[in-house]
């Protein structure tokens, strides 16, 4: 599977991770604010109640000392007075919080203030303030804040998902561009992106990398084309000079080497034309079995060719294909020659429908070649013999030009298998 295809689920996961992180942050903020508001409000309720009972016991004590009567809300030695206030010092006023909830009508948290009336056998005058209403209001405030927080979270979550989606889409554009570049599209660019952040920097870096890579590859391709073009004339002169040599072992050896050199130059020229996009297929409807058989025969190698019979109403359509016969012959001959030079016999070619399979019984393709594909001047494995590695490169380039698929694999019982599937 192409590395770019593995990126897409990660980007989708990143989108939801960012949204979940934003939602979790919002929940933490809401919880922290809710707790702070609750604690501050509860403290304020107690402070106001303490001030109220403190002032109340002061006024009640003044009335009691002047008139001997109890003011409204004041009591002497009440039975439910908290234990901490039952023995105050003379003249001192104290307050205490009672959080007990009783069953009577005045049930609820209560703030008490008490002061001894003074003198021998004095009693304790106490005033209480019921805070049940205030704490009920606090509970309502908690519920209101919880509902408001949930509503805000419900509104913020889609915004977080949308924002994370924008970031994921920008990253996806960069990943798509990188995938297209790795697939061979050197003109792919991300282009300008919105914002001036890290994603924009990554996009600009990828585009800069593509520019640099494209320029370097164009320079190398131009160099290859120039070298092959310049070598073509002297190699032709060498061939003419070899023809002037007297027959013999030396002449045969030189002729074979010069022909190999001419073949290498022609291969380099063909690759340079494919790289430059200067090649255009000339299509015609041809019998695929006959074209493949002719290509195998021209290689001069002993190769078994099998053309499978097609049964059905579309047999005639399956026996003929619309393609460039010269390029199809070039692909098949390169695969057959590669199988004989770098594999072992027997070499078999099978034609079935629009599929051509070339198989040898050698050591098979190397793992590096299967992963990265054929590379020029790289045979992939020493056990497959020497060579310049251009045959498979040309076959792959011609296949792409025809819109065909060339798949390289190894047979389970050993041997290399090249499968060419022509388009419909």
mmCIF file of C-alpha atoms in Angstrom:
data_model
loop_
_atom_site.group_PDB
_atom_site.id
_atom_site.type_symbol
_atom_site.label_atom_id
_atom_site.label_comp_id
_atom_site.label_asym_id
_atom_site.label_seq_id
_atom_site.Cartn_x
_atom_site.Cartn_y
_atom_site.Cartn_z
ATOM 1 C CA UNK A 1 0.000 0.000 0.000
ATOM 2 C CA UNK A 2 1.228 3.478 -0.825
ATOM 3 C CA UNK A 3 2.494 5.442 2.226
ATOM 4 C CA UNK A 4 0.150 8.312 1.392
ATOM 5 C CA UNK A 5 -2.894 6.104 1.832
ATOM 6 C CA UNK A 6 -1.792 5.250 5.345
ATOM 7 C CA UNK A 7 -1.749 8.937 6.263
ATOM 8 C CA UNK A 8 -5.415 9.610 5.803
ATOM 9 C CA UNK A 9 -6.754 7.656 8.836
ATOM 10 C CA UNK A 10 -4.094 9.370 10.984
ATOM 11 C CA UNK A 11 -5.290 12.769 9.837
ATOM 12 C CA UNK A 12 -8.879 11.831 10.588
ATOM 13 C CA UNK A 13 -7.777 10.641 14.010
ATOM 14 C CA UNK A 14 -5.918 13.924 14.550
ATOM 15 C CA UNK A 15 -9.115 15.826 13.858
ATOM 16 C CA UNK A 16 -11.008 13.985 16.575
ATOM 17 C CA UNK A 17 -8.081 14.111 18.967
ATOM 18 C CA UNK A 18 -7.968 17.891 18.678
ATOM 19 C CA UNK A 19 -11.734 18.122 19.119
ATOM 20 C CA UNK A 20 -11.599 15.823 22.163
ATOM 21 C CA UNK A 21 -8.741 17.849 23.643
ATOM 22 C CA UNK A 22 -10.696 21.077 23.144
ATOM 23 C CA UNK A 23 -13.792 19.523 24.732
ATOM 24 C CA UNK A 24 -11.767 18.184 27.674
ATOM 25 C CA UNK A 25 -10.188 21.604 28.178
ATOM 26 C CA UNK A 26 -13.597 23.238 28.107
ATOM 27 C CA UNK A 27 -14.879 20.717 30.678
ATOM 28 C CA UNK A 28 -11.931 21.427 32.972
ATOM 29 C CA UNK A 29 -12.453 25.175 32.676
ATOM 30 C CA UNK A 30 -16.181 24.817 33.350
ATOM 31 C CA UNK A 31 -15.543 22.569 36.376
ATOM 32 C CA UNK A 32 -12.897 24.918 37.779
ATOM 33 C CA UNK A 33 -15.106 27.998 37.329
ATOM 34 C CA UNK A 34 -18.091 26.170 38.829
ATOM 35 C CA UNK A 35 -16.143 25.079 41.908
ATOM 36 C CA UNK A 36 -14.671 28.553 42.422
ATOM 37 C CA UNK A 37 -18.068 30.243 42.084
ATOM 38 C CA UNK A 38 -19.640 27.712 44.468
ATOM 39 C CA UNK A 39 -16.936 28.152 47.103
ATOM 40 C CA UNK A 40 -16.920 31.945 46.817
ATOM 41 C CA UNK A 41 -20.725 32.173 47.033
ATOM 42 C CA UNK A 42 -20.884 29.784 50.023
ATOM 43 C CA UNK A 43 -18.183 31.813 51.779
ATOM 44 C CA UNK A 44 -20.074 35.026 51.052
ATOM 45 C CA UNK A 45 -23.313 33.533 52.440
ATOM 46 C CA UNK A 46 -21.574 32.510 55.668
ATOM 47 C CA UNK A 47 -19.830 35.891 55.990
ATOM 48 C CA UNK A 48 -23.082 37.810 55.614
ATOM 49 C CA UNK A 49 -24.883 35.462 58.002
ATOM 50 C CA UNK A 50 -22.074 35.833 60.569
ATOM 51 C CA UNK A 51 -22.237 39.596 60.335
ATOM 52 C CA UNK A 52 -26.020 39.508 60.647
ATOM 53 C CA UNK A 53 -26.054 37.317 63.782
ATOM 54 C CA UNK A 54 -23.160 39.280 65.305
ATOM 55 C CA UNK A 55 -25.085 42.528 64.915
ATOM 56 C CA UNK A 56 -28.277 40.777 66.039
ATOM 57 C CA UNK A 57 -26.813 39.537 69.337
ATOM 58 C CA UNK A 58 -25.311 42.985 69.972
ATOM 59 C CA UNK A 59 -28.700 44.676 69.543
ATOM 60 C CA UNK A 60 -30.530 41.946 71.493
ATOM 61 C CA UNK A 61 -28.079 42.245 74.407
ATOM 62 C CA UNK A 62 -28.551 46.028 74.497
ATOM 63 C CA UNK A 63 -32.341 45.641 74.618
ATOM 64 C CA UNK A 64 -32.128 42.927 77.270
ATOM 65 C CA UNK A 65 -29.916 44.991 79.560
ATOM 66 C CA UNK A 66 -32.053 48.098 79.223
ATOM 67 C CA UNK A 67 -35.521 46.572 79.380
ATOM 68 C CA UNK A 68 -35.000 43.011 80.598
ATOM 69 C CA UNK A 69 -36.929 41.713 77.614
ATOM 70 C CA UNK A 70 -35.802 39.667 74.639
ATOM 71 C CA UNK A 71 -35.783 41.152 71.196
ATOM 72 C CA UNK A 72 -37.310 39.275 68.296
ATOM 73 C CA UNK A 73 -35.196 36.254 67.391
ATOM 74 C CA UNK A 74 -33.197 36.261 70.653
ATOM 75 C CA UNK A 75 -33.276 33.332 73.086
ATOM 76 C CA UNK A 76 -31.837 32.545 76.494
ATOM 77 C CA UNK A 77 -30.016 29.228 76.800
ATOM 78 C CA UNK A 78 -31.696 27.658 73.748
ATOM 79 C CA UNK A 79 -31.641 23.890 73.743
ATOM 80 C CA UNK A 80 -30.265 23.540 70.201
ATOM 81 C CA UNK A 81 -27.403 26.010 70.779
ATOM 82 C CA UNK A 82 -24.138 24.525 69.451
ATOM 83 C CA UNK A 83 -21.860 23.168 72.160
ATOM 84 C CA UNK A 84 -19.082 25.575 71.201
ATOM 85 C CA UNK A 85 -21.268 28.543 72.315
ATOM 86 C CA UNK A 86 -22.700 27.202 75.586
ATOM 87 C CA UNK A 87 -19.937 28.635 77.783
ATOM 88 C CA UNK A 88 -18.783 31.973 76.355
ATOM 89 C CA UNK A 89 -16.718 34.291 78.523
ATOM 90 C CA UNK A 90 -18.428 37.305 80.048
ATOM 91 C CA UNK A 91 -18.666 40.167 77.592
ATOM 92 C CA UNK A 92 -17.417 38.122 74.620
ATOM 93 C CA UNK A 93 -19.531 37.458 71.586
ATOM 94 C CA UNK A 94 -18.931 34.308 69.575
ATOM 95 C CA UNK A 95 -20.407 32.853 66.424
ATOM 96 C CA UNK A 96 -20.687 29.259 65.237
ATOM 97 C CA UNK A 97 -22.013 27.521 62.107
ATOM 98 C CA UNK A 98 -24.473 24.677 62.546
ATOM 99 C CA UNK A 99 -24.931 22.605 59.411
ATOM 100 C CA UNK A 100 -27.447 20.164 60.854
ATOM 101 C CA UNK A 101 -30.728 19.719 59.024
ATOM 102 C CA UNK A 102 -33.695 19.164 61.351
ATOM 103 C CA UNK A 103 -37.175 17.998 60.533
ATOM 104 C CA UNK A 104 -38.989 21.183 61.599
ATOM 105 C CA UNK A 105 -40.072 24.038 59.387
ATOM 106 C CA UNK A 106 -36.899 25.985 60.035
ATOM 107 C CA UNK A 107 -34.667 23.118 58.984
ATOM 108 C CA UNK A 108 -31.470 24.039 57.309
ATOM 109 C CA UNK A 109 -27.964 25.388 57.958
ATOM 110 C CA UNK A 110 -27.917 27.965 60.780
ATOM 111 C CA UNK A 111 -25.462 30.609 61.956
ATOM 112 C CA UNK A 112 -25.478 31.266 65.723
ATOM 113 C CA UNK A 113 -24.103 34.126 67.843
ATOM 114 C CA UNK A 114 -24.056 34.020 71.649
ATOM 115 C CA UNK A 115 -23.020 36.274 74.561
ATOM 116 C CA UNK A 116 -23.263 35.793 78.355
ATOM 117 C CA UNK A 117 -25.622 38.312 79.970
ATOM 118 C CA UNK A 118 -23.139 38.994 82.803
ATOM 119 C CA UNK A 119 -23.225 38.705 86.547
ATOM 120 C CA UNK A 120 -23.404 35.669 88.828
ATOM 121 C CA UNK A 121 -25.538 32.869 87.467
ATOM 122 C CA UNK A 122 -25.806 34.708 84.151
ATOM 123 C CA UNK A 123 -27.390 33.063 81.230
ATOM 124 C CA UNK A 124 -26.386 32.868 77.545
ATOM 125 C CA UNK A 125 -28.278 35.042 75.102
ATOM 126 C CA UNK A 126 -28.188 33.657 71.566
ATOM 127 C CA UNK A 127 -29.414 34.736 68.141
ATOM 128 C CA UNK A 128 -29.638 32.493 65.100
ATOM 129 C CA UNK A 129 -30.026 33.144 61.367
ATOM 130 C CA UNK A 130 -31.360 30.385 59.161
ATOM 131 C CA UNK A 131 -29.432 30.179 55.870
ATOM 132 C CA UNK A 132 -31.630 27.591 54.215
ATOM 133 C CA UNK A 133 -32.966 30.026 51.611
ATOM 134 C CA UNK A 134 -29.488 31.278 50.805
ATOM 135 C CA UNK A 135 -28.134 27.746 50.347
ATOM 136 C CA UNK A 136 -31.180 26.816 48.299
ATOM 137 C CA UNK A 137 -30.324 29.743 46.059
ATOM 138 C CA UNK A 138 -26.746 28.433 45.940
ATOM 139 C CA UNK A 139 -27.990 25.020 44.821
ATOM 140 C CA UNK A 140 -30.107 26.671 42.145
ATOM 141 C CA UNK A 141 -27.026 28.622 41.055
ATOM 142 C CA UNK A 142 -25.059 25.344 40.824
ATOM 143 C CA UNK A 143 -27.775 23.777 38.694
ATOM 144 C CA UNK A 144 -27.995 26.866 36.498
ATOM 145 C CA UNK A 145 -24.233 26.907 35.999
ATOM 146 C CA UNK A 146 -24.212 23.186 35.195
ATOM 147 C CA UNK A 147 -26.956 23.605 32.594
ATOM 148 C CA UNK A 148 -25.287 26.691 31.137
ATOM 149 C CA UNK A 149 -21.955 24.855 31.029
ATOM 150 C CA UNK A 150 -23.479 21.874 29.235
ATOM 151 C CA UNK A 151 -25.169 24.201 26.751
ATOM 152 C CA UNK A 152 -21.892 26.049 26.171
ATOM 153 C CA UNK A 153 -20.061 22.737 25.781
ATOM 154 C CA UNK A 154 -22.672 21.509 23.311
ATOM 155 C CA UNK A 155 -22.189 24.688 21.297
ATOM 156 C CA UNK A 156 -18.391 24.644 21.596
ATOM 157 C CA UNK A 157 -17.927 20.977 20.629
ATOM 158 C CA UNK A 158 -19.127 21.417 17.011
ATOM 159 C CA UNK A 159 -16.965 24.531 16.723
ATOM 160 C CA UNK A 160 -13.969 22.532 17.989
ATOM 161 C CA UNK A 161 -14.698 19.750 15.496
ATOM 162 C CA UNK A 162 -15.057 22.304 12.707
ATOM 163 C CA UNK A 163 -11.813 24.054 13.651
ATOM 164 C CA UNK A 164 -9.978 20.751 13.923
ATOM 165 C CA UNK A 165 -11.442 19.794 10.549
ATOM 166 C CA UNK A 166 -9.998 22.945 8.977
ATOM 167 C CA UNK A 167 -6.572 22.050 10.345
ATOM 168 C CA UNK A 168 -6.937 18.425 9.219
ATOM 169 C CA UNK A 169 -7.950 19.519 5.717
ATOM 170 C CA UNK A 170 -4.897 21.762 5.457
ATOM 171 C CA UNK A 171 -2.658 18.923 6.610
ATOM 172 C CA UNK A 172 -4.419 16.580 4.177
ATOM 173 C CA UNK A 173 -3.563 18.932 1.308
ATOM 174 C CA UNK A 174 0.079 18.752 2.302
ATOM 175 C CA UNK A 175 -0.031 14.956 2.624
ATOM 176 C CA UNK A 176 -1.760 14.619 -0.753
ATOM 177 C CA UNK A 177 0.928 16.752 -2.352
ATOM 178 C CA UNK A 178 3.667 14.660 -0.730
ATOM 179 C CA UNK A 179 1.907 11.494 -1.913
ATOM 180 C CA UNK A 180 1.682 12.762 -5.491
ATOM 181 C CA UNK A 181 5.367 13.726 -5.437
ATOM 182 C CA UNK A 182 6.359 10.291 -4.126
ATOM 183 C CA UNK A 183 4.220 8.726 -6.876
ATOM 184 C CA UNK A 184 6.227 10.598 -9.518
ATOM 185 C CA UNK A 185 4.202 13.777 -10.085
ATOM 186 C CA UNK A 186 7.010 16.302 -9.699
ATOM 187 C CA UNK A 187 4.723 19.185 -10.668
ATOM 188 C CA UNK A 188 2.461 18.665 -7.623
ATOM 189 C CA UNK A 189 2.411 21.653 -5.278
ATOM 190 C CA UNK A 190 0.389 22.538 -2.204
ATOM 191 C CA UNK A 191 0.313 26.219 -3.083
ATOM 192 C CA UNK A 192 -0.411 29.073 -0.686
ATOM 193 C CA UNK A 193 -2.378 28.154 2.427
ATOM 194 C CA UNK A 194 -4.428 30.355 4.709
ATOM 195 C CA UNK A 195 -2.726 31.637 7.816
ATOM 196 C CA UNK A 196 0.874 32.008 8.890
ATOM 197 C CA UNK A 197 1.357 29.053 11.179
ATOM 198 C CA UNK A 198 3.224 25.763 11.330
ATOM 199 C CA UNK A 199 0.976 24.145 8.706
ATOM 200 C CA UNK A 200 1.754 26.939 6.251
ATOM 201 C CA UNK A 201 5.464 26.462 7.002
ATOM 202 C CA UNK A 202 5.166 22.711 6.340
ATOM 203 C CA UNK A 203 3.335 23.346 3.052
ATOM 204 C CA UNK A 204 5.954 25.859 1.945
ATOM 205 C CA UNK A 205 8.738 23.437 2.881
ATOM 206 C CA UNK A 206 7.131 20.591 0.909
ATOM 207 C CA UNK A 207 6.746 22.848 -2.134
ATOM 208 C CA UNK A 208 10.355 24.006 -1.799
ATOM 209 C CA UNK A 209 11.486 20.386 -1.521
ATOM 210 C CA UNK A 210 9.486 19.500 -4.648
ATOM 211 C CA UNK A 211 11.029 22.427 -6.548
ATOM 212 C CA UNK A 212 14.529 21.367 -5.536
ATOM 213 C CA UNK A 213 13.861 17.691 -6.293
ATOM 214 C CA UNK A 214 12.263 18.489 -9.636
ATOM 215 C CA UNK A 215 15.135 20.732 -10.652
ATOM 216 C CA UNK A 216 17.680 18.093 -9.684
ATOM 217 C CA UNK A 217 15.851 15.338 -11.553
ATOM 218 C CA UNK A 218 15.425 17.523 -14.623
ATOM 219 C CA UNK A 219 19.145 18.260 -14.551
ATOM 220 C CA UNK A 220 19.991 14.566 -14.282
ATOM 221 C CA UNK A 221 17.554 13.631 -17.046
ATOM 222 C CA UNK A 222 18.925 16.324 -19.318
ATOM 223 C CA UNK A 223 22.439 15.119 -18.599
ATOM 224 C CA UNK A 224 21.447 11.529 -19.439
ATOM 225 C CA UNK A 225 19.773 12.620 -22.656
ATOM 226 C CA UNK A 226 22.755 14.765 -23.672
ATOM 227 C CA UNK A 227 25.241 11.977 -22.954
ATOM 228 C CA UNK A 228 23.184 9.403 -24.866
ATOM 229 C CA UNK A 229 22.739 11.778 -27.798
ATOM 230 C CA UNK A 230 26.446 12.611 -27.922
ATOM 231 C CA UNK A 231 27.406 8.924 -27.724
ATOM 232 C CA UNK A 232 25.107 7.934 -30.552
ATOM 233 C CA UNK A 233 27.364 9.271 -33.317
ATOM 234 C CA UNK A 234 30.667 7.773 -32.113
ATOM 235 C CA UNK A 235 28.987 4.434 -31.405
ATOM 236 C CA UNK A 236 27.654 4.410 -34.964
ATOM 237 C CA UNK A 237 31.197 5.105 -36.160
ATOM 238 C CA UNK A 238 32.479 2.217 -34.079
ATOM 239 C CA UNK A 239 29.983 -0.122 -35.698
ATOM 240 C CA UNK A 240 31.093 1.009 -39.139
ATOM 241 C CA UNK A 241 34.752 0.570 -38.149
ATOM 242 C CA UNK A 242 34.113 -2.937 -36.814
ATOM 243 C CA UNK A 243 32.689 -3.926 -40.196
ATOM 244 C CA UNK A 244 36.094 -3.107 -41.726
ATOM 245 C CA UNK A 245 37.966 -5.509 -39.466
ATOM 246 C CA UNK A 246 38.968 -8.893 -40.872
ATOM 247 C CA UNK A 247 36.772 -11.787 -39.705
ATOM 248 C CA UNK A 248 37.939 -13.527 -36.595
ATOM 249 C CA UNK A 249 37.584 -13.853 -32.868
ATOM 250 C CA UNK A 250 38.655 -10.251 -32.229
ATOM 251 C CA UNK A 251 36.117 -8.907 -34.699
ATOM 252 C CA UNK A 252 33.304 -10.933 -33.141
ATOM 253 C CA UNK A 253 34.230 -9.794 -29.649
ATOM 254 C CA UNK A 254 34.422 -6.125 -30.662
ATOM 255 C CA UNK A 255 31.180 -6.332 -32.619
ATOM 256 C CA UNK A 256 29.354 -7.835 -29.608
ATOM 257 C CA UNK A 257 30.699 -5.151 -27.261
ATOM 258 C CA UNK A 258 29.857 -2.315 -29.639
ATOM 259 C CA UNK A 259 26.344 -3.674 -30.108
ATOM 260 C CA UNK A 260 25.914 -3.804 -26.339
ATOM 261 C CA UNK A 261 27.114 -0.225 -26.139
ATOM 262 C CA UNK A 262 24.690 0.809 -28.883
ATOM 263 C CA UNK A 263 21.855 -0.940 -27.057
ATOM 264 C CA UNK A 264 22.729 0.911 -23.864
ATOM 265 C CA UNK A 265 22.753 4.252 -25.704
ATOM 266 C CA UNK A 266 19.399 3.494 -27.325
ATOM 267 C CA UNK A 267 17.953 2.533 -23.939
ATOM 268 C CA UNK A 268 19.197 5.790 -22.407
ATOM 269 C CA UNK A 269 17.630 7.772 -25.241
ATOM 270 C CA UNK A 270 14.347 5.915 -24.800
ATOM 271 C CA UNK A 271 14.326 6.581 -21.049
ATOM 272 C CA UNK A 272 15.083 10.256 -21.599
ATOM 273 C CA UNK A 273 12.152 10.528 -24.026
ATOM 274 C CA UNK A 274 9.860 8.794 -21.547
ATOM 275 C CA UNK A 275 11.017 11.088 -18.736
ATOM 276 C CA UNK A 276 10.491 14.156 -20.888
ATOM 277 C CA UNK A 277 6.973 13.043 -21.857
ATOM 278 C CA UNK A 278 7.895 13.229 -25.533
ATOM 279 C CA UNK A 279 6.538 9.758 -26.340
ATOM 280 C CA UNK A 280 2.995 9.367 -27.684
ATOM 281 C CA UNK A 281 1.381 5.965 -28.275
ATOM 282 C CA UNK A 282 -0.037 5.135 -31.708
ATOM 283 C CA UNK A 283 -2.958 2.873 -30.955
ATOM 284 C CA UNK A 284 -4.470 0.192 -33.142
ATOM 285 C CA UNK A 285 -6.601 -2.885 -32.541
ATOM 286 C CA UNK A 286 -4.271 -5.863 -32.765
ATOM 287 C CA UNK A 287 -4.402 -9.554 -31.774
ATOM 288 C CA UNK A 288 -2.616 -9.647 -28.422
ATOM 289 C CA UNK A 289 -1.542 -13.294 -28.746
ATOM 290 C CA UNK A 290 0.156 -12.714 -32.096
ATOM 291 C CA UNK A 291 1.896 -9.539 -30.938
ATOM 292 C CA UNK A 292 3.255 -11.253 -27.823
ATOM 293 C CA UNK A 293 4.399 -14.330 -29.753
ATOM 294 C CA UNK A 294 6.194 -12.134 -32.303
ATOM 295 C CA UNK A 295 7.920 -10.162 -29.541
ATOM 296 C CA UNK A 296 9.117 -13.356 -27.833
ATOM 297 C CA UNK A 297 10.411 -14.770 -31.142
ATOM 298 C CA UNK A 298 12.442 -11.630 -31.860
ATOM 299 C CA UNK A 299 14.326 -11.969 -28.567
ATOM 300 C CA UNK A 300 16.002 -15.145 -29.884
ATOM 301 C CA UNK A 301 15.627 -16.915 -26.538
ATOM 302 C CA UNK A 302 13.961 -20.282 -26.121
ATOM 303 C CA UNK A 303 10.718 -19.299 -24.411
ATOM 304 C CA UNK A 304 7.458 -21.190 -24.016
ATOM 305 C CA UNK A 305 4.424 -19.105 -25.078
ATOM 306 C CA UNK A 306 0.880 -20.096 -24.122
ATOM 307 C CA UNK A 307 -2.177 -18.203 -25.369
ATOM 308 C CA UNK A 308 -5.207 -19.241 -23.333
ATOM 309 C CA UNK A 309 -8.455 -19.733 -25.184
ATOM 310 C CA UNK A 310 -11.236 -17.336 -24.192
ATOM 311 C CA UNK A 311 -14.686 -18.890 -23.970
ATOM 312 C CA UNK A 312 -17.790 -16.716 -24.084
ATOM 313 C CA UNK A 313 -19.620 -14.129 -26.112
ATOM 314 C CA UNK A 314 -16.797 -11.592 -25.778
ATOM 315 C CA UNK A 315 -14.065 -13.926 -27.030
ATOM 316 C CA UNK A 316 -13.235 -11.797 -30.083
ATOM 317 C CA UNK A 317 -12.971 -8.640 -27.984
ATOM 318 C CA UNK A 318 -10.716 -10.409 -25.497
ATOM 319 C CA UNK A 319 -8.423 -11.764 -28.245
ATOM 320 C CA UNK A 320 -7.753 -8.267 -29.630
ATOM 321 C CA UNK A 321 -6.767 -5.115 -27.785
ATOM 322 C CA UNK A 322 -6.477 -1.468 -28.719
ATOM 323 C CA UNK A 323 -2.902 -0.512 -27.931
ATOM 324 C CA UNK A 324 0.407 0.524 -29.428
ATOM 325 C CA UNK A 325 1.780 -2.786 -30.783
ATOM 326 C CA UNK A 326 5.364 -1.511 -31.009
ATOM 327 C CA UNK A 327 5.398 -0.501 -27.359
ATOM 328 C CA UNK A 328 3.663 -3.715 -26.307
ATOM 329 C CA UNK A 329 6.370 -5.688 -28.118
ATOM 330 C CA UNK A 330 9.008 -3.576 -26.374
ATOM 331 C CA UNK A 331 7.553 -4.338 -22.947
ATOM 332 C CA UNK A 332 7.239 -8.069 -23.561
ATOM 333 C CA UNK A 333 10.701 -8.408 -25.101
ATOM 334 C CA UNK A 334 12.307 -6.524 -22.192
ATOM 335 C CA UNK A 335 10.557 -8.769 -19.672
ATOM 336 C CA UNK A 336 11.597 -11.925 -21.542
ATOM 337 C CA UNK A 337 15.216 -10.800 -21.968
ATOM 338 C CA UNK A 338 15.353 -9.822 -18.277
ATOM 339 C CA UNK A 339 13.987 -13.250 -17.293
ATOM 340 C CA UNK A 340 16.632 -15.079 -19.346
ATOM 341 C CA UNK A 341 19.546 -12.866 -18.321
ATOM 342 C CA UNK A 342 18.805 -12.643 -14.615
ATOM 343 C CA UNK A 343 16.686 -15.745 -13.985
ATOM 344 C CA UNK A 344 16.805 -19.401 -14.974
ATOM 345 C CA UNK A 345 14.989 -21.469 -17.540
ATOM 346 C CA UNK A 346 12.349 -22.494 -18.243
ATOM 347 C CA UNK A 347 10.875 -19.092 -19.030
ATOM 348 C CA UNK A 348 7.157 -19.151 -19.747
ATOM 349 C CA UNK A 349 4.930 -16.453 -21.222
ATOM 350 C CA UNK A 350 1.178 -16.814 -20.726
ATOM 351 C CA UNK A 351 -1.449 -14.668 -22.458
ATOM 352 C CA UNK A 352 -4.935 -14.745 -21.002
ATOM 353 C CA UNK A 353 -7.401 -12.089 -22.071
ATOM 354 C CA UNK A 354 -5.697 -8.726 -21.594
ATOM 355 C CA UNK A 355 -3.098 -10.120 -19.183
ATOM 356 C CA UNK A 356 0.449 -11.163 -20.084
ATOM 357 C CA UNK A 357 2.498 -13.091 -17.493
ATOM 358 C CA UNK A 358 6.253 -13.665 -17.847
ATOM 359 C CA UNK A 359 7.769 -16.114 -15.367
ATOM 360 C CA UNK A 360 11.251 -17.522 -14.889
ATOM 361 C CA UNK A 361 12.590 -20.079 -12.391
ATOM 362 C CA UNK A 362 15.545 -18.147 -11.016
ATOM 363 C CA UNK A 363 16.164 -16.558 -7.607
ATOM 364 C CA UNK A 364 13.286 -14.105 -8.059
ATOM 365 C CA UNK A 365 13.167 -10.351 -7.677
ATOM 366 C CA UNK A 366 14.958 -8.807 -4.727
ATOM 367 C CA UNK A 367 13.043 -7.368 -1.801
ATOM 368 C CA UNK A 368 14.410 -3.906 -2.584
ATOM 369 C CA UNK A 369 13.076 -4.063 -6.137
ATOM 370 C CA UNK A 370 9.668 -5.283 -4.994
ATOM 371 C CA UNK A 371 9.406 -2.425 -2.479
ATOM 372 C CA UNK A 372 10.844 0.479 -4.464
ATOM 373 C CA UNK A 373 10.253 -0.703 -8.021
ATOM 374 C CA UNK A 374 12.829 -0.934 -10.837
ATOM 375 C CA UNK A 375 15.576 1.683 -10.822
ATOM 376 C CA UNK A 376 17.982 2.463 -13.604
ATOM 377 C CA UNK A 377 21.531 1.115 -13.197
ATOM 378 C CA UNK A 378 20.372 -0.991 -10.266
ATOM 379 C CA UNK A 379 19.699 -4.706 -10.736
ATOM 380 C CA UNK A 380 18.538 -5.162 -7.136
ATOM 381 C CA UNK A 381 20.407 -8.374 -6.249
ATOM 382 C CA UNK A 382 23.797 -9.874 -7.128
ATOM 383 C CA UNK A 383 22.307 -13.335 -7.475
ATOM 384 C CA UNK A 384 20.300 -12.146 -10.490
ATOM 385 C CA UNK A 385 23.458 -11.397 -12.415
ATOM 386 C CA UNK A 386 24.974 -8.217 -13.811
ATOM 387 C CA UNK A 387 23.245 -5.601 -15.919
ATOM 388 C CA UNK A 388 22.432 -1.904 -16.118
ATOM 389 C CA UNK A 389 18.859 -2.231 -14.830
ATOM 390 C CA UNK A 390 17.271 -0.324 -17.715
ATOM 391 C CA UNK A 391 15.122 -3.130 -19.121
ATOM 392 C CA UNK A 392 12.549 -3.153 -16.326
ATOM 393 C CA UNK A 393 12.697 0.639 -16.078
ATOM 394 C CA UNK A 394 11.798 0.965 -19.758
ATOM 395 C CA UNK A 395 9.088 -1.689 -19.448
ATOM 396 C CA UNK A 396 7.536 0.200 -16.532
ATOM 397 C CA UNK A 397 7.707 3.531 -18.377
ATOM 398 C CA UNK A 398 6.138 2.094 -21.542
ATOM 399 C CA UNK A 399 3.415 0.423 -19.459
ATOM 400 C CA UNK A 400 2.474 3.730 -17.878
ATOM 401 C CA UNK A 401 2.406 5.332 -21.314
ATOM 402 C CA UNK A 402 -0.096 2.685 -22.474
ATOM 403 C CA UNK A 403 -2.155 3.034 -19.299
ATOM 404 C CA UNK A 404 -1.303 -0.568 -18.380
ATOM 405 C CA UNK A 405 -0.336 -1.994 -14.994
ATOM 406 C CA UNK A 406 2.983 -3.821 -14.597
ATOM 407 C CA UNK A 407 3.241 -5.823 -11.385
ATOM 408 C CA UNK A 408 6.441 -7.521 -10.234
ATOM 409 C CA UNK A 409 6.263 -10.403 -7.781
ATOM 410 C CA UNK A 410 7.850 -13.708 -6.807
ATOM 411 C CA UNK A 411 6.204 -17.103 -7.228
ATOM 412 C CA UNK A 412 5.599 -19.134 -4.032
ATOM 413 C CA UNK A 413 7.744 -21.989 -5.366
ATOM 414 C CA UNK A 414 10.513 -19.690 -6.589
ATOM 415 C CA UNK A 415 11.116 -17.532 -9.635
ATOM 416 C CA UNK A 416 10.268 -14.013 -10.721
ATOM 417 C CA UNK A 417 6.798 -13.198 -12.089
ATOM 418 C CA UNK A 418 6.010 -10.078 -14.132
ATOM 419 C CA UNK A 419 2.315 -9.467 -14.822
ATOM 420 C CA UNK A 420 1.186 -6.929 -17.446
ATOM 421 C CA UNK A 421 -2.493 -5.959 -17.471
ATOM 422 C CA UNK A 422 -3.618 -3.881 -20.427
ATOM 423 C CA UNK A 423 -6.492 -1.441 -19.943
ATOM 424 C CA UNK A 424 -9.974 -2.133 -21.265
#
